[in-house]
PDB file of C-alpha atoms in Angstrom:
ATOM      1  CA  GLY A  19      63.653  96.725  68.489  1.00  0.00           C
ATOM      2  CA  ILE A  20      61.460  99.792  68.866  1.00  0.00           C
ATOM      3  CA  GLN A  21      62.584 102.988  67.135  1.00  0.00           C
ATOM      4  CA  VAL A  22      62.186 106.394  68.789  1.00  0.00           C
ATOM      5  CA  GLU A  23      62.620 109.579  66.792  1.00  0.00           C
ATOM      6  CA  GLN A  24      62.532 113.089  68.214  1.00  0.00           C
ATOM      7  CA  SER A  25      62.167 116.383  66.417  1.00  0.00           C
ATOM      8  CA  PRO A  26      63.487 118.945  66.058  1.00  0.00           C
ATOM      9  CA  PRO A  27      67.038 117.956  66.997  1.00  0.00           C
ATOM     10  CA  ASP A  28      67.916 121.538  67.942  1.00  0.00           C
ATOM     11  CA  LEU A  29      65.794 124.512  68.927  1.00  0.00           C
ATOM     12  CA  ILE A  30      66.678 128.072  69.900  1.00  0.00           C
ATOM     13  CA  LEU A  31      63.996 130.229  71.492  1.00  0.00           C
ATOM     14  CA  GLN A  32      63.704 133.695  72.877  1.00  0.00           C
ATOM     15  CA  GLU A  33      62.601 133.823  76.486  1.00  0.00           C
ATOM     16  CA  GLY A  34      58.812 133.874  76.688  1.00  0.00           C
ATOM     17  CA  ALA A  35      58.247 131.903  73.494  1.00  0.00           C
ATOM     18  CA  ASN A  36      56.270 128.666  73.268  1.00  0.00           C
ATOM     19  CA  SER A  37      57.478 125.426  71.679  1.00  0.00           C
ATOM     20  CA  THR A  38      56.364 121.912  70.799  1.00  0.00           C
ATOM     21  CA  LEU A  39      58.675 118.924  70.846  1.00  0.00           C
ATOM     22  CA  ARG A  40      57.677 115.707  69.124  1.00  0.00           C
ATOM     23  CA  CYS A  41      58.434 112.034  69.775  1.00  0.00           C
ATOM     24  CA  ASN A  42      57.477 109.322  67.268  1.00  0.00           C
ATOM     25  CA  PHE A  43      57.749 105.650  68.142  1.00  0.00           C
ATOM     26  CA  SER A  44      57.447 102.558  65.992  1.00  0.00           C
ATOM     27  CA  ASP A  45      55.465 100.149  68.187  1.00  0.00           C
ATOM     28  CA  SER A  46      52.883  99.995  70.970  1.00  0.00           C
ATOM     29  CA  VAL A  47      54.291 101.071  74.312  1.00  0.00           C
ATOM     30  CA  ASN A  48      53.440 100.479  77.951  1.00  0.00           C
ATOM     31  CA  ASN A  49      55.703 103.228  79.230  1.00  0.00           C
ATOM     32  CA  LEU A  50      56.522 106.652  77.826  1.00  0.00           C
ATOM     33  CA  GLN A  51      58.480 109.191  79.835  1.00  0.00           C
ATOM     34  CA  TRP A  52      59.726 112.684  79.055  1.00  0.00           C
ATOM     35  CA  PHE A  53      62.955 113.799  80.701  1.00  0.00           C
ATOM     36  CA  HIS A  54      64.844 117.071  80.873  1.00  0.00           C
ATOM     37  CA  GLN A  55      68.624 116.775  81.057  1.00  0.00           C
ATOM     38  CA  ASN A  56      69.803 120.058  82.475  1.00  0.00           C
ATOM     39  CA  PRO A  57      73.193 121.647  81.613  1.00  0.00           C
ATOM     40  CA  TRP A  58      74.687 119.911  84.677  1.00  0.00           C
ATOM     41  CA  GLY A  59      73.739 116.541  83.248  1.00  0.00           C
ATOM     42  CA  GLN A  60      70.965 115.609  85.652  1.00  0.00           C
ATOM     43  CA  LEU A  61      68.016 113.673  84.182  1.00  0.00           C
ATOM     44  CA  ILE A  62      64.789 115.068  85.570  1.00  0.00           C
ATOM     45  CA  ASN A  63      61.464 113.287  85.209  1.00  0.00           C
ATOM     46  CA  LEU A  64      58.886 115.486  83.544  1.00  0.00           C
ATOM     47  CA  PHE A  65      56.020 113.141  82.719  1.00  0.00           C
ATOM     48  CA  TYR A  66      55.023 109.507  82.718  1.00  0.00           C
ATOM     49  CA  ILE A  67      52.509 109.538  79.872  1.00  0.00           C
ATOM     50  CA  PRO A  68      51.907 106.332  77.864  1.00  0.00           C
ATOM     51  CA  SER A  69      48.587 107.857  76.781  1.00  0.00           C
ATOM     52  CA  GLY A  70      46.452 110.917  77.385  1.00  0.00           C
ATOM     53  CA  THR A  71      47.312 114.450  78.433  1.00  0.00           C
ATOM     54  CA  LYS A  72      49.010 115.840  81.518  1.00  0.00           C
ATOM     55  CA  GLN A  73      50.012 119.302  82.635  1.00  0.00           C
ATOM     56  CA  ASN A  74      52.528 120.517  85.168  1.00  0.00           C
ATOM     57  CA  GLY A  75      52.886 124.282  85.348  1.00  0.00           C
ATOM     58  CA  ARG A  76      54.219 125.630  82.062  1.00  0.00           C
ATOM     59  CA  LEU A  77      54.761 122.131  80.704  1.00  0.00           C
ATOM     60  CA  SER A  78      52.194 119.793  79.267  1.00  0.00           C
ATOM     61  CA  ALA A  79      52.353 116.558  77.316  1.00  0.00           C
ATOM     62  CA  THR A  80      50.029 114.595  75.101  1.00  0.00           C
ATOM     63  CA  THR A  81      50.481 111.031  73.881  1.00  0.00           C
ATOM     64  CA  VAL A  82      48.316 109.625  71.104  1.00  0.00           C
ATOM     65  CA  ALA A  83      49.136 105.958  71.530  1.00  0.00           C
ATOM     66  CA  THR A  84      47.074 104.782  68.548  1.00  0.00           C
ATOM     67  CA  GLU A  85      49.079 107.061  66.246  1.00  0.00           C
ATOM     68  CA  ARG A  86      52.372 106.400  68.047  1.00  0.00           C
ATOM     69  CA  TYR A  87      53.485 109.880  68.913  1.00  0.00           C
ATOM     70  CA  SER A  88      53.844 112.161  71.916  1.00  0.00           C
ATOM     71  CA  LEU A  89      54.151 115.928  72.149  1.00  0.00           C
ATOM     72  CA  LEU A  90      55.764 118.037  74.859  1.00  0.00           C
ATOM     73  CA  TYR A  91      54.607 121.649  75.074  1.00  0.00           C
ATOM     74  CA  ILE A  92      56.685 124.303  76.764  1.00  0.00           C
ATOM     75  CA  SER A  93      54.959 127.639  77.267  1.00  0.00           C
ATOM     76  CA  SER A  94      56.506 130.971  78.258  1.00  0.00           C
ATOM     77  CA  SER A  95      59.985 129.467  78.063  1.00  0.00           C
ATOM     78  CA  GLN A  96      62.670 130.530  80.525  1.00  0.00           C
ATOM     79  CA  THR A  97      66.450 130.254  80.368  1.00  0.00           C
ATOM     80  CA  THR A  98      66.253 127.489  82.967  1.00  0.00           C
ATOM     81  CA  ASP A  99      64.375 125.372  80.407  1.00  0.00           C
ATOM     82  CA  SER A 100      67.607 125.026  78.419  1.00  0.00           C
ATOM     83  CA  GLY A 101      69.038 121.531  78.074  1.00  0.00           C
ATOM     84  CA  VAL A 102      68.195 118.319  76.274  1.00  0.00           C
ATOM     85  CA  TYR A 103      64.700 116.857  76.275  1.00  0.00           C
ATOM     86  CA  PHE A 104      64.449 113.089  75.915  1.00  0.00           C
ATOM     87  CA  CYS A 105      61.514 110.883  75.171  1.00  0.00           C
ATOM     88  CA  ALA A 106      61.920 107.269  76.315  1.00  0.00           C
ATOM     89  CA  VAL A 107      59.615 104.306  75.781  1.00  0.00           C
ATOM     90  CA  SER A 108      59.336 100.676  76.743  1.00  0.00           C
ATOM     91  CA  THR A 109      57.315  97.848  75.292  1.00  0.00           C
ATOM     92  CA  GLY A 110      56.615  94.461  76.780  1.00  0.00           C
ATOM     93  CA  GLY A 111      58.084  93.191  80.017  1.00  0.00           C
ATOM     94  CA  GLY A 112      61.190  94.317  81.831  1.00  0.00           C
ATOM     95  CA  ASN A 113      60.470  98.066  81.559  1.00  0.00           C
ATOM     96  CA  LYS A 114      63.585  98.527  79.430  1.00  0.00           C
ATOM     97  CA  LEU A 115      63.554 102.191  78.339  1.00  0.00           C
ATOM     98  CA  THR A 116      64.625 102.987  74.780  1.00  0.00           C
ATOM     99  CA  PHE A 117      65.598 106.629  74.483  1.00  0.00           C
ATOM    100  CA  GLY A 118      65.209 108.961  71.548  1.00  0.00           C
ATOM    101  CA  THR A 119      68.131 111.077  70.382  1.00  0.00           C
ATOM    102  CA  GLY A 120      66.804 114.131  72.163  1.00  0.00           C
ATOM    103  CA  THR A 121      65.969 117.751  71.371  1.00  0.00           C
ATOM    104  CA  GLN A 122      68.650 120.266  72.386  1.00  0.00           C
ATOM    105  CA  LEU A 123      66.839 123.430  73.544  1.00  0.00           C
ATOM    106  CA  LYS A 124      68.504 126.769  74.172  1.00  0.00           C
ATOM    107  CA  VAL A 125      66.450 129.634  75.563  1.00  0.00           C
ATOM    108  CA  GLU A 126      68.026 133.052  75.138  1.00  0.00           C
ATOM    109  CA  LEU A 127      67.262 136.353  76.844  1.00  0.00           C
TER     110      LEU A 127
ATOM    111  CA  ASP B   9      66.856 113.487 100.737  1.00  0.00           C
ATOM    112  CA  THR B  10      68.457 112.079  97.616  1.00  0.00           C
ATOM    113  CA  ALA B  11      66.214 109.431  96.055  1.00  0.00           C
ATOM    114  CA  VAL B  12      68.814 107.729  93.808  1.00  0.00           C
ATOM    115  CA  SER B  13      72.448 108.402  94.612  1.00  0.00           C
ATOM    116  CA  GLN B  14      75.644 107.362  92.879  1.00  0.00           C
ATOM    117  CA  THR B  15      79.273 107.364  93.926  1.00  0.00           C
ATOM    118  CA  PRO B  16      81.611 108.607  92.745  1.00  0.00           C
ATOM    119  CA  LYS B  17      80.302 111.521  90.659  1.00  0.00           C
ATOM    120  CA  TYR B  18      83.536 111.729  88.693  1.00  0.00           C
ATOM    121  CA  LEU B  19      86.059 109.002  87.968  1.00  0.00           C
ATOM    122  CA  VAL B  20      89.284 109.515  86.040  1.00  0.00           C
ATOM    123  CA  THR B  21      91.436 106.441  85.551  1.00  0.00           C
ATOM    124  CA  GLN B  22      94.000 104.798  83.327  1.00  0.00           C
ATOM    125  CA  MET B  23      93.350 102.171  80.667  1.00  0.00           C
ATOM    126  CA  GLY B  24      93.559  98.672  82.041  1.00  0.00           C
ATOM    127  CA  ASN B  25      92.427  99.557  85.558  1.00  0.00           C
ATOM    128  CA  ASP B  26      89.412  98.035  87.337  1.00  0.00           C
ATOM    129  CA  LYS B  27      86.839 100.364  88.872  1.00  0.00           C
ATOM    130  CA  SER B  28      83.431 100.221  90.566  1.00  0.00           C
ATOM    131  CA  ILE B  29      80.476 102.588  90.623  1.00  0.00           C
ATOM    132  CA  LYS B  30      77.923 102.340  93.416  1.00  0.00           C
ATOM    133  CA  CYS B  31      74.216 103.126  93.343  1.00  0.00           C
ATOM    134  CA  GLU B  32      71.730 103.327  96.180  1.00  0.00           C
ATOM    135  CA  GLN B  33      68.027 104.192  96.173  1.00  0.00           C
ATOM    136  CA  ASN B  34      65.886 105.046  99.198  1.00  0.00           C
ATOM    137  CA  LEU B  35      62.563 104.953  97.354  1.00  0.00           C
ATOM    138  CA  GLY B  36      61.723 101.406  98.381  1.00  0.00           C
ATOM    139  CA  HIS B  37      61.787 100.310  94.735  1.00  0.00           C
ATOM    140  CA  ASP B  38      62.493  96.713  93.785  1.00  0.00           C
ATOM    141  CA  THR B  39      63.934  97.226  90.303  1.00  0.00           C
ATOM    142  CA  MET B  40      67.194  98.987  89.449  1.00  0.00           C
ATOM    143  CA  TYR B  41      68.934  99.751  86.168  1.00  0.00           C
ATOM    144  CA  TRP B  42      72.229 100.885  84.673  1.00  0.00           C
ATOM    145  CA  TYR B  43      72.242 103.096  81.577  1.00  0.00           C
ATOM    146  CA  LYS B  44      75.215 104.445  79.599  1.00  0.00           C
ATOM    147  CA  GLN B  45      75.239 107.877  77.938  1.00  0.00           C
ATOM    148  CA  ASP B  46      77.906 108.296  75.281  1.00  0.00           C
ATOM    149  CA  SER B  47      79.633 111.455  74.085  1.00  0.00           C
ATOM    150  CA  LYS B  48      76.767 112.150  71.659  1.00  0.00           C
ATOM    151  CA  LYS B  49      74.335 112.027  74.585  1.00  0.00           C
ATOM    152  CA  PHE B  50      72.750 108.790  73.397  1.00  0.00           C
ATOM    153  CA  LEU B  51      71.342 106.811  76.354  1.00  0.00           C
ATOM    154  CA  LYS B  52      71.198 103.021  76.270  1.00  0.00           C
ATOM    155  CA  ILE B  53      70.242 100.457  78.879  1.00  0.00           C
ATOM    156  CA  MET B  54      72.906  98.032  80.071  1.00  0.00           C
ATOM    157  CA  PHE B  55      71.383  95.981  82.896  1.00  0.00           C
ATOM    158  CA  SER B  56      68.333  95.666  85.091  1.00  0.00           C
ATOM    159  CA  TYR B  57      67.847  93.862  88.402  1.00  0.00           C
ATOM    160  CA  ASN B  58      64.582  93.007  90.120  1.00  0.00           C
ATOM    161  CA  ASN B  59      64.870  91.966  93.767  1.00  0.00           C
ATOM    162  CA  LYS B  60      68.557  91.139  93.287  1.00  0.00           C
ATOM    163  CA  GLU B  61      67.848  89.037  90.184  1.00  0.00           C
ATOM    164  CA  LEU B  62      69.251  90.006  86.765  1.00  0.00           C
ATOM    165  CA  ILE B  63      66.340  90.498  84.330  1.00  0.00           C
ATOM    166  CA  ILE B  64      67.845  92.601  81.538  1.00  0.00           C
ATOM    167  CA  ASN B  65      71.340  92.070  80.193  1.00  0.00           C
ATOM    168  CA  GLU B  66      71.916  93.951  76.961  1.00  0.00           C
ATOM    169  CA  THR B  67      74.847  93.321  74.648  1.00  0.00           C
ATOM    170  CA  VAL B  68      77.519  94.593  76.985  1.00  0.00           C
ATOM    171  CA  PRO B  69      81.143  93.352  77.157  1.00  0.00           C
ATOM    172  CA  ASN B  70      81.616  90.853  79.953  1.00  0.00           C
ATOM    173  CA  ARG B  71      84.163  93.249  81.452  1.00  0.00           C
ATOM    174  CA  PHE B  72      81.062  94.906  82.927  1.00  0.00           C
ATOM    175  CA  SER B  73      79.591  93.047  85.878  1.00  0.00           C
ATOM    176  CA  PRO B  74      76.649  94.322  87.888  1.00  0.00           C
ATOM    177  CA  LYS B  75      76.105  93.221  91.466  1.00  0.00           C
ATOM    178  CA  SER B  76      73.037  93.735  93.623  1.00  0.00           C
ATOM    179  CA  PRO B  77      73.701  92.937  97.300  1.00  0.00           C
ATOM    180  CA  ASP B  78      70.130  93.933  98.194  1.00  0.00           C
ATOM    181  CA  LYS B  79      67.234  95.555  96.391  1.00  0.00           C
ATOM    182  CA  ALA B  80      68.325  99.072  97.437  1.00  0.00           C
ATOM    183  CA  HIS B  81      71.784  98.775  95.910  1.00  0.00           C
ATOM    184  CA  LEU B  82      73.119  98.056  92.435  1.00  0.00           C
ATOM    185  CA  ASN B  83      76.833  98.354  91.793  1.00  0.00           C
ATOM    186  CA  LEU B  84      78.698  98.243  88.495  1.00  0.00           C
ATOM    187  CA  HIS B  85      82.197  96.814  88.312  1.00  0.00           C
ATOM    188  CA  ILE B  86      84.276  97.354  85.195  1.00  0.00           C
ATOM    189  CA  ASN B  87      87.421  95.324  84.520  1.00  0.00           C
ATOM    190  CA  SER B  88      90.296  96.240  82.201  1.00  0.00           C
ATOM    191  CA  LEU B  89      88.939  99.691  81.363  1.00  0.00           C
ATOM    192  CA  GLU B  90      89.213 100.835  77.743  1.00  0.00           C
ATOM    193  CA  LEU B  91      89.134 104.301  76.182  1.00  0.00           C
ATOM    194  CA  GLY B  92      85.690 103.562  74.742  1.00  0.00           C
ATOM    195  CA  ASP B  93      84.272 103.050  78.232  1.00  0.00           C
ATOM    196  CA  SER B  94      84.477 106.806  78.796  1.00  0.00           C
ATOM    197  CA  ALA B  95      80.872 107.911  79.257  1.00  0.00           C
ATOM    198  CA  VAL B  96      78.315 108.944  81.838  1.00  0.00           C
ATOM    199  CA  TYR B  97      76.752 106.011  83.669  1.00  0.00           C
ATOM    200  CA  PHE B  98      73.297 106.495  85.133  1.00  0.00           C
ATOM    201  CA  CYS B  99      71.583 104.345  87.711  1.00  0.00           C
ATOM    202  CA  ALA B 100      67.780 104.307  87.853  1.00  0.00           C
ATOM    203  CA  SER B 101      65.064 102.607  89.864  1.00  0.00           C
ATOM    204  CA  SER B 102      61.366 101.813  89.630  1.00  0.00           C
ATOM    205  CA  GLN B 103      58.727  99.819  91.435  1.00  0.00           C
ATOM    206  CA  ALA B 104      57.321  96.711  89.767  1.00  0.00           C
ATOM    207  CA  GLY B 105      53.877  97.491  88.418  1.00  0.00           C
ATOM    208  CA  VAL B 106      54.666 101.225  88.317  1.00  0.00           C
ATOM    209  CA  GLN B 107      56.562 102.062  85.171  1.00  0.00           C
ATOM    210  CA  THR B 108      58.118 105.430  86.052  1.00  0.00           C
ATOM    211  CA  GLN B 109      61.907 105.261  86.367  1.00  0.00           C
ATOM    212  CA  TYR B 110      63.860 107.696  88.527  1.00  0.00           C
ATOM    213  CA  PHE B 111      67.454 108.471  87.648  1.00  0.00           C
ATOM    214  CA  GLY B 112      70.518 109.174  89.730  1.00  0.00           C
ATOM    215  CA  PRO B 113      72.858 112.114  89.041  1.00  0.00           C
ATOM    216  CA  GLY B 114      75.236 110.076  86.899  1.00  0.00           C
ATOM    217  CA  THR B 115      78.903 109.086  87.193  1.00  0.00           C
ATOM    218  CA  ARG B 116      81.236 110.666  84.668  1.00  0.00           C
ATOM    219  CA  LEU B 117      83.942 108.166  83.783  1.00  0.00           C
ATOM    220  CA  LEU B 118      87.006 109.251  81.839  1.00  0.00           C
ATOM    221  CA  VAL B 119      89.524 106.622  80.797  1.00  0.00           C
ATOM    222  CA  LEU B 120      92.940 107.973  79.797  1.00  0.00           C
TER     223      LEU B 120
END
């Protein structure tokens, strides 16, 4: 099956710093989503981005489908950005999402 | 309004018991999913239903049985619970032709 790797596995930032999270995948995809799992465990949709670039406030994402990677940019980080960021992809029918192992982000004051 | 809801939020039970988790979505979606998140936070799909029909059935013990009474509901029944079933179970939904999946708040199951 498709492999999804995320880096870095852990990241500690000072409030106000910028960061880039990476997701590499091993096959063509028809769905790529970024999620934020907050400290209470809730999975929050950030982006649906199988290709191209999108922005939502301080967050933006870029997927280069031909090179099989996606990047999530967080600018001016805040403590509320803390949690785990997951990339998930699907390929073929059924829309079965395969999740990466996540990036654990901690933003400190 | 909660888009995807799950009950209960927490479930603590003894080994060998049978339990059910319920999921409801009010998004009008026709596809629903169950995912399991283990203690290392790894998320893996278990099942998917489209219009009450099972379309994805991953390698899951047959102690786990999903049931979809209608396209807005997908329940998960677990027989003879084992310690290794302790995890967070997430329900999700999407609309056919639109790939984005929306997740419920999760049900934290602890088997003692």
